[in-house]
Structures are given as C-alpha cells and as structure tokens.
C-alpha cells in the first residue's frame, strides 16, 4: 500500500487532494509548497515509511521526521528557511526547521558541487559529500570532543553529538558514508595551548583551540544539520527511542524531473514535484549513481600526495 501511494504521488498529476484523505485534518493545513509547509509527496512517503516501521515494531516513537532537500536554504534576507520536519500526530504537532544539504565536490573529472542556495547534485556515493534521498531510521549517538573555544572570557570544551542513521535500499550504505544528523557548527582550529589537566590533552599536554563556526543556513558534508535549538529538540526526541526519517528526493524523482526538463515539460504538470524556485535556479537536478561516481572519487584520492606531518602552532 505504501509503495502504491508513493508511486501515485510521483506519477499522477493533481492528486494531492485525493491522497490527503487519510491525513488528519489538523495536519492538512501544513501540507503544501509554501513556506513552512511540507509538500504532499514528502509527507505521504514519510508517513508510509513511519507506519510500516511502526507496524513491524522497528520503531515505537510517536513522532517521525522528514526532509525536503529540493527547497532553498535561505530567504532573500539571509535567514535560514525550513525544509526539515518533525511530526507528532498523537500530539497534533508539526514543526518545520532549517537543515543543511550536501555540498559535494568539484573535481577535475566531475563537478558535482552544490551552491549555497539550492541543491542540484545528489548521490549515495561514499566520499561524494552529497545528500542521498530515501528511507532512514535514527540510531545511536556519538559525542566527540572537537577542541576549546572562548566564551564569556573563558575557554570551554566544544563537544558535538552525532546522530547516526541506518538506511535501506538506496541509502543502505549510510553507515559506510558516516551519514547522520548533527548541529550545524564546527570548531575551526587556530592553535594549541598547554592544558595538561584536560582529559583531551595529547601526549605533550596540548589541546586544540579555535573559533566556533555556525553554518545553519549553509551546506554540510552530506549529513543532515540543524540549528542549536532544533538539534537539542531532535536529539531529545530520538534518544534511546529511534524513529524514521524520509529524505526527498530519491534517485527516481531526480531522474524523472531531469527527464521532464530535458523534454521541455513542466515537472508540476507531469505530476512531479520539485521546489519551483530552486528548479529555476539549477535548471535541472542530477543524480550521480555509485557505479559512475565512485571510480572518479577513488582515482582522485589516489592522485593526492601524501599529507605532510603537521602540528598546530602554539597559541600566543
């Protein structure tokens, strides 16, 4: 049934109202292509995946997650736009938050780099740094120390928690790719300072120091990234209580939209979905299959010179 719904959503035009008959009335007002809304096909597939996993006992969480990677990352004023969804039907709760998509790479043999505003390239290839749409289930946490930074005149340790995703089908290599979700922030190292009392000090008693960089409205290395507040809420929601995550678009969606554009047809009139503003910006999306892209990435890696030993300078 879930497969049939998903197939109808992508192949048949003007079916949003018919397909939404099973969607609760309170949730229907959040369905659409406007700001803060979730596109019908994204919700239908996210619900189908969640119900399937709920029925099988794979998840018990009353909430589920979805993402629409075809939407733009920022508004005209630079503020982050929502494209990640947290839906709790038992509480009649719907929340849309911002999220990053994969930035890709620009290599000599292939340019699959994404711009800051809209994603054009997608892949499930290891090392591609691209987003792969499809079905995921949230898994365990891994929290790691990144270094020290200064806040309110004091040096503080920065830890970032990484929520692992388990995929299936096209996304079954999520573990291999280290795909998951985390806060859109990293520590840009600048130097190292003597800190022998720190449990994170190296053998010489030094720890890295840097400045925090927030890229909430930017791109990621292929993972799903959130703002500070959204990260706290999502991690609290799924800790020791996994749930489903559906990321749109899948390879079939990307290829279908690209084919329609090539033929000069409107994807919307063909019953296909892509955010209109981003489609205008990118021209046509592209999915890079593993069998095409992996050899290119492997060849590029092999061509890289051996990295020279490097130590951060000592902080002054």
Short mmCIF file of C-alpha atoms in Angstrom, two decimals:
data_model
loop_
_atom_site.label_atom_id
_atom_site.label_comp_id
_atom_site.label_asym_id
_atom_site.label_seq_id
_atom_site.Cartn_x
_atom_site.Cartn_y
_atom_site.Cartn_z
CA UNK A 1 0.00 0.00 0.00
CA UNK A 2 2.80 2.41 0.92
CA UNK A 3 4.58 1.70 -2.37
CA UNK A 4 1.38 2.31 -4.32
CA UNK A 5 0.81 5.65 -2.59
CA UNK A 6 4.37 6.77 -3.27
CA UNK A 7 4.16 5.73 -6.92
CA UNK A 8 0.86 7.56 -7.43
CA UNK A 9 2.24 10.69 -5.81
CA UNK A 10 5.10 11.00 -8.25
CA UNK A 11 3.46 9.80 -11.46
CA UNK A 12 -0.04 11.26 -11.37
CA UNK A 13 -0.80 14.99 -11.61
CA UNK A 14 -3.17 16.91 -9.37
CA UNK A 15 -3.63 14.07 -6.89
CA UNK A 16 -2.73 15.97 -3.71
CA UNK A 17 -6.33 16.33 -2.54
CA UNK A 18 -7.20 12.69 -3.17
CA UNK A 19 -4.08 11.40 -1.48
CA UNK A 20 -4.59 13.64 1.55
CA UNK A 21 -7.89 11.97 2.50
CA UNK A 22 -6.09 9.79 5.06
CA UNK A 23 -4.18 12.74 6.50
CA UNK A 24 -5.72 14.17 9.72
CA UNK A 25 -7.47 17.49 9.28
CA UNK A 26 -5.14 19.38 11.63
CA UNK A 27 -2.15 18.21 9.56
CA UNK A 28 -3.65 19.06 6.17
CA UNK A 29 -3.19 22.80 6.78
CA UNK A 30 0.57 22.18 6.91
CA UNK A 31 0.58 20.39 3.55
CA UNK A 32 1.60 22.40 0.50
CA UNK A 33 4.54 24.01 -1.22
CA UNK A 34 4.52 27.32 0.69
CA UNK A 35 6.99 28.44 3.34
CA UNK A 36 6.84 26.26 6.43
CA UNK A 37 4.71 23.64 4.68
CA UNK A 38 5.55 20.10 3.64
CA UNK A 39 4.97 19.00 0.03
CA UNK A 40 2.30 16.29 -0.36
CA UNK A 41 4.67 13.68 -1.81
CA UNK A 42 7.17 14.21 1.01
CA UNK A 43 4.53 13.79 3.70
CA UNK A 44 2.90 10.78 2.04
CA UNK A 45 6.19 8.91 1.79
CA UNK A 46 7.32 9.92 5.28
CA UNK A 47 4.01 8.70 6.75
CA UNK A 48 4.11 5.46 4.75
CA UNK A 49 7.64 4.70 5.95
CA UNK A 50 6.75 5.52 9.56
CA UNK A 51 3.58 3.41 9.54
CA UNK A 52 5.47 0.49 8.02
CA UNK A 53 8.17 0.59 10.69
CA UNK A 54 5.62 1.18 13.45
CA UNK A 55 3.60 -1.84 12.36
CA UNK A 56 6.69 -4.07 12.23
CA UNK A 57 7.79 -2.91 15.69
CA UNK A 58 11.04 -1.41 14.38
CA UNK A 59 10.09 1.94 15.94
CA UNK A 60 7.78 2.96 18.79
CA UNK A 61 8.44 6.68 18.81
CA UNK A 62 5.18 8.67 18.45
CA UNK A 63 6.93 11.13 16.12
CA UNK A 64 8.61 10.86 12.73
CA UNK A 65 10.94 13.01 10.63
CA UNK A 66 11.12 14.19 7.03
CA UNK A 67 13.28 16.44 4.88
CA UNK A 68 12.77 18.16 1.53
CA UNK A 69 16.19 18.79 0.02
CA UNK A 70 14.71 20.47 -3.06
CA UNK A 71 13.87 23.61 -1.08
CA UNK A 72 16.18 26.66 -0.83
CA UNK A 73 18.44 27.08 2.18
CA UNK A 74 17.88 30.77 2.84
CA UNK A 75 15.39 33.57 2.30
CA UNK A 76 16.26 36.79 0.45
CA UNK A 77 17.28 38.40 3.77
CA UNK A 78 19.73 35.58 4.51
CA UNK A 79 17.69 33.88 7.22
CA UNK A 80 17.56 30.09 7.18
CA UNK A 81 14.45 28.55 5.59
CA UNK A 82 12.64 25.47 6.85
CA UNK A 83 12.90 22.16 5.00
CA UNK A 84 13.16 19.60 7.80
CA UNK A 85 10.03 18.40 9.57
CA UNK A 86 9.22 16.91 12.97
CA UNK A 87 5.71 15.46 13.03
CA UNK A 88 3.98 14.02 16.11
CA UNK A 89 0.44 13.08 15.08
CA UNK A 90 -0.67 11.95 18.53
CA UNK A 91 0.09 15.45 19.87
CA UNK A 92 -1.10 17.18 16.70
CA UNK A 93 2.33 18.73 16.46
CA UNK A 94 4.06 19.84 13.26
CA UNK A 95 7.33 21.71 13.25
CA UNK A 96 9.41 22.88 10.29
CA UNK A 97 13.07 23.82 10.86
CA UNK A 98 16.10 24.58 8.73
CA UNK A 99 18.58 21.92 7.64
CA UNK A 100 21.71 21.65 5.54
CA UNK A 101 22.25 19.50 2.43
CA UNK A 102 25.45 18.03 0.99
CA UNK A 103 27.90 20.44 -0.63
CA UNK A 104 29.53 17.92 -2.97
CA UNK A 105 32.94 18.31 -4.63
CA UNK A 106 34.48 19.98 -7.67
CA UNK A 107 36.95 17.54 -9.20
CA UNK A 108 38.79 17.68 -12.50
CA UNK A 109 36.86 14.74 -13.95
CA UNK A 110 33.48 15.66 -12.49
CA UNK A 111 31.95 18.75 -10.95
CA UNK A 112 29.21 17.77 -8.52
CA UNK A 113 29.44 20.75 -6.18
CA UNK A 114 26.24 22.33 -4.92
CA UNK A 115 25.65 26.04 -4.49
CA UNK A 116 24.73 27.61 -1.18
CA UNK A 117 21.09 28.27 -2.04
CA UNK A 118 19.81 25.19 -3.89
CA UNK A 119 21.00 21.60 -4.33
CA UNK A 120 21.40 20.32 -7.87
CA UNK A 121 23.56 17.23 -7.30
CA UNK A 122 22.64 14.16 -5.27
CA UNK A 123 24.31 10.78 -4.71
CA UNK A 124 24.74 7.87 -2.32
CA UNK A 125 28.42 7.51 -3.28
CA UNK A 126 30.93 7.25 -0.44
CA UNK A 127 33.12 10.35 -0.37
CA UNK A 128 30.81 12.42 -2.55
CA UNK A 129 29.68 14.73 0.28
CA UNK A 130 26.22 14.68 -1.29
CA UNK A 131 22.75 14.08 0.13
CA UNK A 132 21.05 10.79 -0.69
CA UNK A 133 17.28 10.72 -0.51
CA UNK A 134 15.31 7.75 0.72
CA UNK A 135 14.41 5.85 3.88
CA UNK A 136 16.39 6.07 7.12
CA UNK A 137 15.94 5.11 10.76
CA UNK A 138 17.66 7.05 13.52
CA UNK A 139 20.21 5.08 15.53
CA UNK A 140 22.66 5.71 18.37
CA UNK A 141 24.51 8.87 19.39
CA UNK A 142 28.24 9.51 19.25
CA UNK A 143 29.55 12.57 21.06
CA UNK A 144 33.07 13.75 20.32
CA UNK A 145 35.39 16.46 21.62
CA UNK A 146 36.36 19.00 18.94
CA UNK A 147 38.55 21.40 20.89
CA UNK A 148 38.33 24.51 23.07
CA UNK A 149 36.85 27.90 22.30
CA UNK A 150 36.38 31.13 24.25
CA UNK A 151 33.00 32.17 25.64
CA UNK A 152 32.45 34.96 28.20
CA UNK A 153 36.19 35.25 28.60
CA UNK A 154 36.67 31.58 29.48
CA UNK A 155 37.97 28.66 27.48
CA UNK A 156 35.37 25.94 27.17
CA UNK A 157 35.38 22.50 25.53
CA UNK A 158 33.20 22.02 22.47
CA UNK A 159 31.50 18.66 22.07
CA UNK A 160 29.29 17.75 19.14
CA UNK A 161 26.79 14.92 19.22
CA UNK A 162 26.34 12.91 16.04
CA UNK A 163 23.09 11.02 15.48
CA UNK A 164 23.72 8.03 13.25
CA UNK A 165 21.26 6.99 10.55
CA UNK A 166 20.61 3.46 9.31
CA UNK A 167 19.42 3.37 5.72
CA UNK A 168 17.77 0.84 3.48
CA UNK A 169 17.69 0.30 -0.26
CA UNK A 170 19.47 3.21 -1.93
CA UNK A 171 20.58 4.51 1.46
CA UNK A 172 21.80 1.18 2.87
CA UNK A 173 25.40 2.45 2.87
CA UNK A 174 24.61 5.22 5.36
CA UNK A 175 26.99 3.72 7.94
CA UNK A 176 29.77 3.39 5.38
CA UNK A 177 29.28 7.03 4.43
CA UNK A 178 29.01 8.11 8.10
CA UNK A 179 25.68 9.75 7.33
CA UNK A 180 23.66 11.14 10.21
CA UNK A 181 22.49 14.34 11.83
CA UNK A 182 24.21 16.94 14.00
CA UNK A 183 24.33 20.60 14.89
CA UNK A 184 25.41 22.90 12.05
CA UNK A 185 28.54 24.03 13.83
CA UNK A 186 32.22 23.15 13.78
CA UNK A 187 35.36 24.35 15.53
CA UNK A 188 37.89 25.95 13.21
CA UNK A 189 41.24 25.18 14.77
CA UNK A 190 43.69 28.06 15.14
CA UNK A 191 46.37 26.87 17.56
CA UNK A 192 47.04 24.60 20.54
CA UNK A 193 47.67 25.51 24.14
CA UNK A 194 49.25 23.82 27.13
CA UNK A 195 46.45 22.16 29.05
CA UNK A 196 47.83 19.01 30.71
CA UNK A 197 44.95 18.77 33.18
CA UNK A 198 42.44 18.32 30.34
CA UNK A 199 41.31 14.74 29.71
CA UNK A 200 41.60 15.59 26.00
CA UNK A 201 45.27 16.67 26.08
CA UNK A 202 47.70 14.96 23.75
CA UNK A 203 50.89 13.20 24.90
CA UNK A 204 52.64 16.56 25.16
CA UNK A 205 49.82 18.11 27.23
CA UNK A 206 48.32 20.27 24.47
CA UNK A 207 44.72 20.69 23.34
CA UNK A 208 43.41 22.36 20.16
CA UNK A 209 41.85 25.80 20.31
CA UNK A 210 39.74 27.65 17.76
CA UNK A 211 36.60 29.57 16.99
CA UNK A 212 33.11 28.22 16.54
CA UNK A 213 31.61 28.49 13.05
CA UNK A 214 27.83 28.29 12.72
CA UNK A 215 26.63 27.21 9.26
CA UNK A 216 22.95 26.77 10.00
CA UNK A 217 21.95 28.32 6.67
CA UNK A 218 24.79 26.66 4.75
CA UNK A 219 25.81 23.29 3.39
CA UNK A 220 27.10 20.12 5.03
CA UNK A 221 29.41 17.27 4.05
CA UNK A 222 26.42 15.10 3.23
CA UNK A 223 24.87 14.88 6.68
CA UNK A 224 21.66 16.46 7.91
CA UNK A 225 22.46 19.52 10.01
CA UNK A 226 20.30 21.68 12.28
CA UNK A 227 20.39 24.85 14.35
CA UNK A 228 21.28 24.67 18.03
CA UNK A 229 17.67 24.67 19.27
CA UNK A 230 16.46 22.21 16.64
CA UNK A 231 19.36 19.88 17.40
CA UNK A 232 18.53 19.82 21.11
CA UNK A 233 14.87 19.07 20.40
CA UNK A 234 15.53 16.36 17.82
CA UNK A 235 18.19 14.59 19.88
CA UNK A 236 15.91 14.63 22.93
CA UNK A 237 13.10 13.20 20.81
CA UNK A 238 15.05 10.22 19.46
CA UNK A 239 17.44 9.39 22.31
CA UNK A 240 17.02 5.68 23.04
CA UNK A 241 13.80 5.86 21.02
CA UNK A 242 14.51 5.56 17.27
CA UNK A 243 12.16 6.80 14.61
CA UNK A 244 12.01 7.10 10.84
CA UNK A 245 13.41 9.81 8.60
CA UNK A 246 12.40 10.18 4.99
CA UNK A 247 14.54 12.43 2.80
CA UNK A 248 13.22 13.66 -0.54
CA UNK A 249 14.19 13.40 -3.42
CA UNK A 250 15.18 9.84 -4.30
CA UNK A 251 17.08 8.90 -7.46
CA UNK A 252 13.83 8.12 -9.31
CA UNK A 253 12.46 11.57 -8.53
CA UNK A 254 15.64 13.30 -9.64
CA UNK A 255 15.83 11.37 -12.89
CA UNK A 256 12.14 11.89 -13.64
CA UNK A 257 12.34 15.65 -13.11
CA UNK A 258 15.55 15.90 -15.15
CA UNK A 259 13.89 13.96 -17.97
CA UNK A 260 10.84 16.22 -17.94
CA UNK A 261 13.02 19.34 -18.05
CA UNK A 262 15.03 17.93 -20.94
CA UNK A 263 11.83 17.40 -22.88
CA UNK A 264 10.73 20.94 -22.15
CA UNK A 265 7.84 19.83 -19.93
CA UNK A 266 6.79 21.33 -16.64
CA UNK A 267 7.52 18.80 -13.86
CA UNK A 268 4.42 20.01 -11.98
CA UNK A 269 2.17 19.38 -14.99
CA UNK A 270 3.72 15.92 -15.31
CA UNK A 271 2.74 15.14 -11.72
CA UNK A 272 6.29 15.53 -10.44
CA UNK A 273 7.49 17.65 -7.55
CA UNK A 274 10.48 19.95 -7.18
CA UNK A 275 10.60 23.28 -5.42
CA UNK A 276 9.87 25.80 -8.18
CA UNK A 277 12.35 28.46 -7.06
CA UNK A 278 15.22 26.00 -6.83
CA UNK A 279 14.35 24.29 -10.09
CA UNK A 280 14.55 27.67 -11.81
CA UNK A 281 17.92 28.28 -10.16
CA UNK A 282 19.53 24.92 -11.00
CA UNK A 283 17.93 24.26 -14.39
CA UNK A 284 17.72 20.50 -13.82
CA UNK A 285 18.79 18.18 -10.99
CA UNK A 286 21.30 15.37 -11.40
CA UNK A 287 21.69 12.07 -9.60
CA UNK A 288 25.15 10.51 -9.66
CA UNK A 289 24.97 6.70 -9.32
CA UNK A 290 27.70 4.97 -7.35
CA UNK A 291 28.95 2.95 -10.32
CA UNK A 292 29.68 6.19 -12.16
CA UNK A 293 30.99 8.40 -9.38
CA UNK A 294 32.87 6.03 -7.08
CA UNK A 295 35.70 5.28 -9.58
CA UNK A 296 36.18 9.03 -10.12
CA UNK A 297 36.41 9.73 -6.39
CA UNK A 298 38.73 6.76 -5.82
CA UNK A 299 41.00 7.89 -8.65
CA UNK A 300 41.10 11.43 -7.24
CA UNK A 301 42.01 10.14 -3.79
CA UNK A 302 44.82 8.03 -5.21
CA UNK A 303 46.23 11.06 -7.02
CA UNK A 304 46.58 13.09 -3.84
CA UNK A 305 50.11 13.49 -2.45
CA UNK A 306 50.99 12.01 0.90
CA UNK A 307 49.98 14.52 3.59
CA UNK A 308 52.90 16.11 5.38
CA UNK A 309 53.03 15.88 9.17
CA UNK A 310 51.52 19.00 10.66
CA UNK A 311 51.15 20.35 14.16
CA UNK A 312 49.04 23.32 15.11
CA UNK A 313 51.12 26.32 16.18
CA UNK A 314 51.25 27.07 19.88
CA UNK A 315 48.79 29.76 20.95
CA UNK A 316 50.36 33.09 21.78
#
